[in-house]
């Protein structure tokens, strides 16, 4: 039976499984890496299409059943680990490709940490198709000025093209989660589209700017940049973080410390 502590909500509605698999469009010999395969609702059709698949699963109890179900369908490698501790760049290298294709109906209790982890390894990822809480997908795709625009929007949009695909109702899962879900496609930006600021500095500035949404930028960034510096980047220090475009944060991160 599904375990709450592992965020286990297994997909059972065929219609949605098919929509996700067709959104991914796995081709033979794609290096697909699935996060949290569970009982294999997505694993088996993906495996059938790609011929091989690497799955990362934390729950030991699920592994023998999953391995058995893959028998005769394709080559399934199961990594028994916490995905946050898996070096995805090293995994791509071991699989012999510059970039892997990531997929997963993610465990919602750690969806943001997983997203940040993937962003850290964006250069080793071709694309990602994830099921998440709809509310999280809304935040990822939000534009400046929106109520839900924040740290997740900026960090994701600086690394990827964010493309919400469709909503999935609680009834598609067993047991049903309390919230609506949505599937999102993330395509990491090409090297020439990526910003060239220090990622840690960007992270620190975005985090501080949104830590207290009500504060002005100069207040929020007090310990990192002074008002004159903010103004020198062409940004009004009295404005609030939620009005800034993702690129504005990059400009702030590039100011001399
Ligand atoms: N893909 C399956 C499906 O759609 O039916 C299961 C999805 S379920 C929402 C999330 C899965 O992630 C579970 O199988 C759970 O055991 C696994 N999981 C939870 N935490 C994990 C972690 N830190 N690393 C890897 N897998 C994890």
PDB file of N, CA and C in Angstrom, residues 1-4 8 10 39 59 61-62 174-175:
ATOM      1  N   UNK A   1       0.832  -1.212   0.000  1.00  0.00           N
ATOM      2  CA  UNK A   1       0.000   0.000   0.000  1.00  0.00           C
ATOM      3  C   UNK A   1       0.867   1.263   0.000  1.00  0.00           C
ATOM      4  N   UNK A   2       0.363   2.342  -0.675  1.00  0.00           N
ATOM      5  CA  UNK A   2       1.173   3.560  -0.813  1.00  0.00           C
ATOM      6  C   UNK A   2       1.550   4.173   0.544  1.00  0.00           C
ATOM      7  N   UNK A   3       2.788   4.686   0.610  1.00  0.00           N
ATOM      8  CA  UNK A   3       3.264   5.282   1.871  1.00  0.00           C
ATOM      9  C   UNK A   3       3.204   6.801   1.803  1.00  0.00           C
ATOM     10  N   UNK A   4       2.554   7.362   2.789  1.00  0.00           N
ATOM     11  CA  UNK A   4       2.408   8.817   2.854  1.00  0.00           C
ATOM     12  C   UNK A   4       3.761   9.514   2.984  1.00  0.00           C
ATOM     13  N   UNK A   8       3.732   9.070  -1.760  1.00  0.00           N
ATOM     14  CA  UNK A   8       3.285   8.136  -2.794  1.00  0.00           C
ATOM     15  C   UNK A   8       1.811   8.327  -3.169  1.00  0.00           C
ATOM     16  N   UNK A  10      -0.027   7.086  -6.540  1.00  0.00           N
ATOM     17  CA  UNK A  10       0.230   6.387  -7.794  1.00  0.00           C
ATOM     18  C   UNK A  10      -0.816   6.742  -8.834  1.00  0.00           C
ATOM     19  N   UNK A  39       5.150   2.184  -8.649  1.00  0.00           N
ATOM     20  CA  UNK A  39       4.802   0.844  -9.142  1.00  0.00           C
ATOM     21  C   UNK A  39       4.942   0.743 -10.653  1.00  0.00           C
ATOM     22  N   UNK A  59      12.159   4.180  -2.111  1.00  0.00           N
ATOM     23  CA  UNK A  59      11.478   3.157  -1.313  1.00  0.00           C
ATOM     24  C   UNK A  59      11.911   1.739  -1.721  1.00  0.00           C
ATOM     25  N   UNK A  61      10.997  -1.121  -0.757  1.00  0.00           N
ATOM     26  CA  UNK A  61       9.925  -2.113  -0.912  1.00  0.00           C
ATOM     27  C   UNK A  61       9.371  -2.182  -2.338  1.00  0.00           C
ATOM     28  N   UNK A  62       9.503  -1.095  -3.091  1.00  0.00           N
ATOM     29  CA  UNK A  62       8.910  -1.064  -4.435  1.00  0.00           C
ATOM     30  C   UNK A  62       9.812  -1.690  -5.494  1.00  0.00           C
ATOM     31  N   UNK A 174      -3.997   7.210  -6.830  1.00  0.00           N
ATOM     32  CA  UNK A 174      -4.379   6.367  -5.710  1.00  0.00           C
ATOM     33  C   UNK A 174      -3.286   6.430  -4.656  1.00  0.00           C
ATOM     34  N   UNK A 175      -3.514   6.902  -3.443  1.00  0.00           N
ATOM     35  CA  UNK A 175      -4.714   7.628  -3.039  1.00  0.00           C
ATOM     36  C   UNK A 175      -4.712   9.026  -3.667  1.00  0.00           C
TER      37      UNK A 175
END
